[in-house]
Amino acid sequence: MKKLFHSLAPLAVLAACAFGAQAADYPAKDKVITIVVPFAAGGPTDRVARDLAEAMRKPMGGISIVVDNAAGAGGSIGANKVAKAAADGYTLLVHHIGMATMPTLVRNIPFKVESDFEYLGAINDVPMTIIGKPALPANSYKELAAWIEQNKGKINLGNAGVGSASHLCGLLFQNALKTDMTPVPYKGTGPAMTDLIGGQIDLMCDQTTNTTSQIEAKKVKAYAVTTSKRLTTPALKDLPTLQEAGLKNFQVTIWHGLYAPKGTPADVQKKLNDALKVALKDPDFIKKQEGLGAVVVTDKRMEPAEHKKFVAAEITKWSPIIKAAGVYAD
Ligand code: ASP
């Protein structure tokens, strides 16, 4: 046995050197970093990831950063893809509040949010809006509430699948109104938005990063925001909060974070976090995000350990709310 250890020792040293060299050379000029987005192209998570990829490119030494939309199952297909990817810093995940709500909303997800990822930091906070198809007769939240009451059992509600943010918001909305709507799942709220504009679905609750430009262009009707305060973005500033519209304690804010597979070398994580922090201070990135109602993170959640603590706190916060509302699914 002793002999075997002796013969393996040089191999272990070699492996450690190779691994160390890889981390020191990171990011290699001939490689590409892929950010996996667990929803369809053209939606809000996709939007954040593409803007972030652009802003991180320079601080990552000019390397190509591309987006891979691994959409489906409310965001769990993409997250699982990253959980199982090589931990070399070339596959990353941008995901939203689903990292914290999915473990309670969906009972059987194929990965562990707390132990299958390295947390690289938070990106932004994004309000949600309640929006409707253009042909809806309601022109205010009050009229929408009356229309929902009159059309009980006939209304459908688009979402990005079980476990997504639009699923969570839609379930809380139905729960608060004590009404059931028919869910229509999509691979992301980008394609759901196309159908809402086309009138194939009636309502949706979605991030302002997807809805602001459609509200501005009057392609959809907007009724309320899910934050506790009204927003200042010009196209959204006249919308009431759901709380002031009478839905007590209704408050949902979506946040996004950046993750790598568990086991990504510490110095690679540090390079990625440094680049993330540069991106979060990039005036172009901030301007794009603010124009869509999002607030770029400037607080301690930029730090991986703080973001991890924040996600753990969000799991603790949302779990009883979801369970009490009885809104989870298998
Ligand atoms: N907004 C979506 C959600 O409901 C996801 C997306 O398409 O970005 O989770």
Coordinates of C-alpha atoms and ligand atoms in Angstrom, one line a residue:
M1 CA 0.0 0.0 0.0
K2 CA 2.9 2.3 0.9
K3 CA 4.4 1.7 -2.5
L4 CA 1.1 2.6 -4.2
F5 CA 1.0 5.9 -2.4
H6 CA 4.6 6.6 -3.4
S7 CA 3.8 5.9 -7.0
L8 CA 0.7 8.1 -7.0
A9 CA 2.2 11.1 -5.3
P10 CA 4.0 12.5 -8.4
L11 CA 0.7 12.2 -10.3
A12 CA -1.1 14.2 -7.6
V13 CA 1.5 16.9 -7.7
L14 CA 1.3 17.0 -11.5
A15 CA -2.5 17.3 -11.3
A16 CA -2.4 20.1 -8.8
C17 CA 0.1 22.0 -11.0
A18 CA -2.0 21.5 -14.1
F19 CA -5.1 22.7 -12.2
G20 CA -3.2 25.7 -10.7
A21 CA -1.9 26.7 -14.1
Q22 CA -5.3 26.5 -15.5
A23 CA -6.6 28.9 -12.8
A24 CA -3.7 31.2 -13.3
D25 CA -4.2 31.4 -17.0
Y26 CA -7.9 32.0 -16.6
P27 CA -9.6 33.3 -18.8
A28 CA -7.7 31.8 -21.7
K29 CA -7.9 34.0 -24.8
D30 CA -9.0 31.1 -27.1
K31 CA -11.9 30.1 -24.9
V32 CA -15.4 31.4 -24.5
I33 CA -17.4 32.0 -21.3
T34 CA -21.0 30.8 -21.6
I35 CA -23.6 32.3 -19.4
V36 CA -26.6 29.9 -19.2
V37 CA -30.0 31.6 -18.9
P38 CA -32.6 29.2 -17.7
F39 CA -35.4 30.9 -19.8
A40 CA -36.1 31.7 -23.4
A41 CA -34.3 34.4 -25.4
G42 CA -36.0 37.8 -25.5
G43 CA -37.3 37.7 -21.9
P44 CA -36.1 39.6 -18.8
T45 CA -33.5 37.1 -17.5
D46 CA -32.1 36.9 -21.0
R47 CA -32.0 40.7 -21.2
V48 CA -30.1 41.0 -17.9
A49 CA -27.6 38.3 -18.8
R50 CA -26.9 39.8 -22.3
D51 CA -26.3 43.3 -20.8
L52 CA -24.1 41.8 -18.1
A53 CA -22.1 39.7 -20.6
E54 CA -21.4 42.9 -22.5
A55 CA -20.4 44.8 -19.4
M56 CA -18.1 41.9 -18.1
R57 CA -16.3 41.4 -21.4
K58 CA -13.7 44.2 -20.9
P59 CA -12.9 43.4 -17.3
M60 CA -12.5 39.7 -18.3
G61 CA -9.7 40.7 -20.7
G62 CA -11.9 41.0 -23.8
I63 CA -12.8 37.3 -23.9
S64 CA -16.1 36.4 -25.7
I65 CA -19.0 35.9 -23.3
V66 CA -22.0 34.3 -24.9
V67 CA -25.5 33.5 -23.7
D68 CA -27.0 30.0 -23.9
N69 CA -30.8 29.8 -23.3
A70 CA -31.3 26.4 -21.7
A71 CA -35.0 27.1 -21.1
G72 CA -37.7 24.9 -19.6
A73 CA -39.2 23.5 -16.4
G74 CA -39.5 26.9 -14.8
G75 CA -35.8 27.6 -14.9
S76 CA -34.6 24.2 -13.5
I77 CA -33.2 22.8 -16.7
G78 CA -30.7 25.6 -17.1
A79 CA -29.8 25.7 -13.4
N80 CA -29.2 21.9 -13.5
K81 CA -27.1 22.2 -16.6
V82 CA -24.7 24.6 -14.7
A83 CA -24.8 22.6 -11.5
K84 CA -23.5 19.6 -13.5
A85 CA -21.0 21.6 -15.8
A86 CA -17.2 21.6 -15.6
A87 CA -16.1 23.8 -12.7
D88 CA -13.6 25.7 -14.8
G89 CA -15.1 29.2 -14.9
Y90 CA -16.3 28.9 -18.5
T91 CA -19.9 28.0 -17.7
L92 CA -21.9 30.4 -15.5
L93 CA -25.5 30.8 -14.6
V94 CA -27.6 34.0 -14.3
H95 CA -30.8 33.2 -12.4
H96 CA -33.4 35.1 -10.5
I97 CA -35.4 34.7 -7.3
G98 CA -36.2 31.2 -8.5
M99 CA -33.0 30.1 -6.8
A100 CA -34.7 30.9 -3.5
T101 CA -38.4 30.1 -4.2
M102 CA -38.0 27.0 -6.4
P103 CA -37.0 24.7 -3.6
T104 CA -40.3 25.4 -1.9
L105 CA -42.5 26.0 -5.0
V106 CA -41.4 22.7 -6.7
R107 CA -40.8 19.7 -4.6
N108 CA -38.4 17.7 -6.9
I109 CA -35.7 19.8 -8.4
P110 CA -32.6 17.9 -9.6
F111 CA -30.0 20.2 -7.9
K112 CA -29.3 21.7 -4.6
V113 CA -29.4 25.5 -4.6
E114 CA -27.2 25.9 -1.5
S115 CA -24.5 23.3 -2.2
D116 CA -24.3 22.8 -6.0
F117 CA -23.1 26.3 -6.9
E118 CA -20.4 28.9 -6.1
Y119 CA -22.1 32.2 -5.5
L120 CA -20.4 35.0 -7.4
G121 CA -22.6 37.9 -6.4
A122 CA -26.0 39.6 -6.9
I123 CA -26.8 41.7 -10.0
N124 CA -30.0 43.7 -9.7
D125 CA -33.4 44.1 -8.1
V126 CA -36.4 44.2 -10.5
P127 CA -40.0 45.1 -9.8
M128 CA -42.9 43.2 -11.4
T129 CA -46.0 44.5 -13.1
I130 CA -49.4 43.1 -13.6
I131 CA -50.2 43.5 -17.4
G132 CA -53.0 42.4 -19.7
K133 CA -53.7 41.9 -23.4
P134 CA -54.5 45.0 -25.3
A135 CA -58.1 44.1 -25.9
L136 CA -59.0 43.9 -22.2
P137 CA -61.8 46.3 -21.4
A138 CA -60.2 47.3 -18.0
N139 CA -58.2 50.6 -18.0
S140 CA -57.3 50.7 -14.3
Y141 CA -56.5 48.3 -11.5
K142 CA -60.0 48.9 -10.1
E143 CA -61.6 48.0 -13.5
L144 CA -59.3 45.0 -13.8
A145 CA -60.4 43.7 -10.4
A146 CA -64.1 44.0 -11.4
W147 CA -63.4 42.3 -14.8
I148 CA -61.6 39.4 -13.0
E149 CA -64.6 39.1 -10.6
Q150 CA -67.0 39.0 -13.6
N151 CA -65.0 36.5 -15.6
K152 CA -64.1 34.0 -12.9
G153 CA -63.1 30.6 -14.3
K154 CA -62.5 32.0 -17.8
I155 CA -59.2 33.9 -17.4
N156 CA -55.9 32.5 -18.4
L157 CA -52.5 33.7 -17.1
G158 CA -49.2 33.3 -18.8
N159 CA -46.0 32.3 -17.0
A160 CA -42.5 30.9 -17.5
G161 CA -43.4 27.5 -16.1
V162 CA -43.8 26.0 -12.6
G163 CA -41.2 27.6 -10.3
S164 CA -40.6 30.7 -12.3
A165 CA -41.0 34.3 -11.0
S166 CA -44.2 34.9 -13.1
H167 CA -45.6 31.6 -11.7
L168 CA -44.9 32.7 -8.1
C169 CA -46.4 36.2 -8.7
G170 CA -49.4 34.8 -10.5
L171 CA -50.1 32.3 -7.8
L172 CA -49.8 35.0 -5.1
F173 CA -52.1 37.3 -7.1
Q174 CA -54.8 34.6 -7.5
N175 CA -54.4 33.7 -3.9
A176 CA -54.9 37.3 -2.8
L177 CA -57.9 37.7 -5.1
K178 CA -59.3 34.3 -4.0
T179 CA -59.8 33.3 -7.6
D180 CA -58.4 30.6 -9.9
M181 CA -57.0 31.3 -13.4
T182 CA -55.8 28.8 -16.0
P183 CA -52.0 28.9 -16.1
V184 CA -50.4 28.9 -19.6
P185 CA -46.7 27.9 -19.2
Y186 CA -44.0 29.1 -21.7
K187 CA -40.2 28.6 -21.8
G188 CA -39.9 32.2 -20.7
T189 CA -41.9 35.4 -20.5
G190 CA -40.3 36.6 -23.8
P191 CA -42.5 34.2 -25.8
A192 CA -45.4 34.7 -23.3
M193 CA -45.2 38.4 -24.0
T194 CA -45.7 37.8 -27.8
D195 CA -48.8 35.8 -27.0
L196 CA -50.1 38.4 -24.6
I197 CA -49.7 41.1 -27.2
G198 CA -51.4 38.9 -29.7
G199 CA -54.3 38.3 -27.3
Q200 CA -53.8 34.5 -26.9
I201 CA -53.5 34.9 -23.1
D202 CA -55.3 37.4 -20.9
L203 CA -52.9 38.4 -18.1
M204 CA -49.3 38.1 -16.9
C205 CA -47.1 39.2 -14.0
D206 CA -43.6 39.9 -15.2
Q207 CA -40.4 41.9 -14.6
T208 CA -40.3 45.5 -15.7
T209 CA -37.1 44.6 -17.7
N210 CA -39.5 42.8 -20.1
T211 CA -42.7 44.9 -19.7
T212 CA -41.5 48.6 -19.7
S213 CA -41.0 49.0 -23.4
Q214 CA -44.3 47.2 -24.2
I215 CA -46.1 49.4 -21.7
E216 CA -44.5 52.5 -23.2
A217 CA -45.5 51.4 -26.7
K218 CA -49.0 50.7 -25.4
K219 CA -48.8 47.1 -26.7
V220 CA -50.1 45.8 -23.4
K221 CA -52.2 47.2 -20.6
A222 CA -50.5 47.8 -17.3
Y223 CA -52.4 47.8 -14.0
A224 CA -50.1 47.7 -11.0
V225 CA -46.6 47.2 -9.7
T226 CA -45.6 44.5 -7.1
T227 CA -43.2 46.7 -5.1
S228 CA -44.2 48.4 -1.8
K229 CA -43.5 51.9 -3.3
R230 CA -44.5 53.3 -6.7
L231 CA -41.8 53.4 -9.3
T232 CA -40.1 56.5 -10.8
T233 CA -39.5 55.1 -14.3
P234 CA -41.6 57.4 -16.6
A235 CA -43.7 54.7 -18.2
L236 CA -44.5 53.1 -14.8
K237 CA -44.8 56.0 -12.4
D238 CA -48.6 56.2 -12.6
L239 CA -49.2 52.6 -11.7
P240 CA -50.5 51.9 -8.2
T241 CA -48.8 49.3 -6.0
L242 CA -50.9 46.2 -5.4
Q243 CA -50.8 47.1 -1.7
E244 CA -52.4 50.5 -2.3
A245 CA -54.9 48.8 -4.6
G246 CA -56.0 46.8 -1.6
L247 CA -53.9 43.5 -1.8
K248 CA -52.5 43.6 1.7
N249 CA -48.8 42.7 2.1
F250 CA -48.4 42.0 -1.6
Q251 CA -44.7 42.6 -2.2
V252 CA -42.5 40.8 -4.8
T253 CA -39.2 42.0 -6.0
I254 CA -37.1 39.9 -8.3
W255 CA -33.4 39.8 -8.0
H256 CA -30.8 38.2 -10.2
G257 CA -27.5 36.6 -9.3
L258 CA -24.4 35.1 -11.0
Y259 CA -23.3 31.6 -10.1
A260 CA -20.6 29.0 -11.1
P261 CA -20.6 25.2 -10.6
K262 CA -19.5 24.0 -7.2
G263 CA -15.7 23.5 -7.1
T264 CA -14.8 26.4 -9.4
P265 CA -11.3 27.3 -8.2
A266 CA -11.2 30.2 -5.7
D267 CA -9.0 32.4 -7.9
V268 CA -11.3 31.9 -10.9
Q269 CA -14.2 32.9 -8.7
K270 CA -12.3 36.0 -7.5
K271 CA -11.6 37.1 -11.1
L272 CA -15.3 36.6 -12.0
N273 CA -16.5 38.5 -8.9
D274 CA -14.0 41.4 -9.7
A275 CA -15.3 41.6 -13.2
L276 CA -18.9 41.5 -12.0
K277 CA -18.2 44.4 -9.6
V278 CA -16.7 46.4 -12.5
A279 CA -19.8 45.6 -14.6
L280 CA -22.2 46.7 -11.8
K281 CA -20.5 50.1 -11.8
D282 CA -20.4 50.5 -15.6
P283 CA -22.5 53.6 -16.4
D284 CA -23.9 52.0 -19.6
F285 CA -25.0 48.9 -17.8
I286 CA -26.6 51.0 -15.0
K287 CA -28.4 53.3 -17.6
K288 CA -29.8 50.3 -19.5
Q289 CA -31.1 48.6 -16.3
E290 CA -32.5 51.8 -14.8
G291 CA -34.4 52.6 -18.0
L292 CA -36.2 49.3 -17.5
G293 CA -37.1 49.9 -13.9
A294 CA -34.3 47.7 -12.5
V295 CA -31.9 48.8 -9.7
V296 CA -28.4 47.6 -10.0
V297 CA -26.9 46.2 -6.8
T298 CA -24.4 48.5 -5.1
D299 CA -24.6 47.1 -1.6
K300 CA -22.7 44.3 0.1
R301 CA -24.6 41.6 -2.0
M302 CA -21.9 42.3 -4.6
E303 CA -19.8 40.0 -2.4
P304 CA -20.3 36.3 -3.0
A305 CA -20.6 35.4 0.8
E306 CA -23.2 38.2 1.3
H307 CA -25.2 37.1 -1.8
K308 CA -25.2 33.6 -0.5
K309 CA -26.5 34.8 2.9
F310 CA -29.1 36.9 1.1
V311 CA -30.3 33.9 -0.9
A312 CA -30.5 31.8 2.3
A313 CA -32.5 34.6 3.9
E314 CA -34.8 34.7 0.9
I315 CA -35.4 30.9 1.1
T316 CA -36.3 31.4 4.8
K317 CA -38.6 34.4 3.9
W318 CA -40.4 32.8 1.0
S319 CA -40.8 29.2 2.2
P320 CA -43.6 30.0 4.8
I321 CA -45.3 32.4 2.5
I322 CA -45.5 29.9 -0.3
K323 CA -46.5 27.1 2.0
A324 CA -49.2 29.2 3.7
A325 CA -50.6 30.2 0.4
G326 CA -50.6 26.6 -0.6
V327 CA -49.1 27.6 -4.0
Y328 CA -46.4 24.9 -4.4
A329 CA -46.5 22.2 -7.1
D330 CA -44.9 18.8 -7.7
Ligands
ASP1 N1 -39.6 36.4 -16.2 C1 -39.5 35.0 -16.2 C2 -40.1 34.4 -15.0 O1 -41.2 34.5 -14.9 C3 -38.4 34.4 -16.8 C4 -37.8 34.9 -18.0 O2 -38.2 34.7 -19.2 O3 -36.8 35.6 -17.9 O4 -39.4 33.8 -14.2

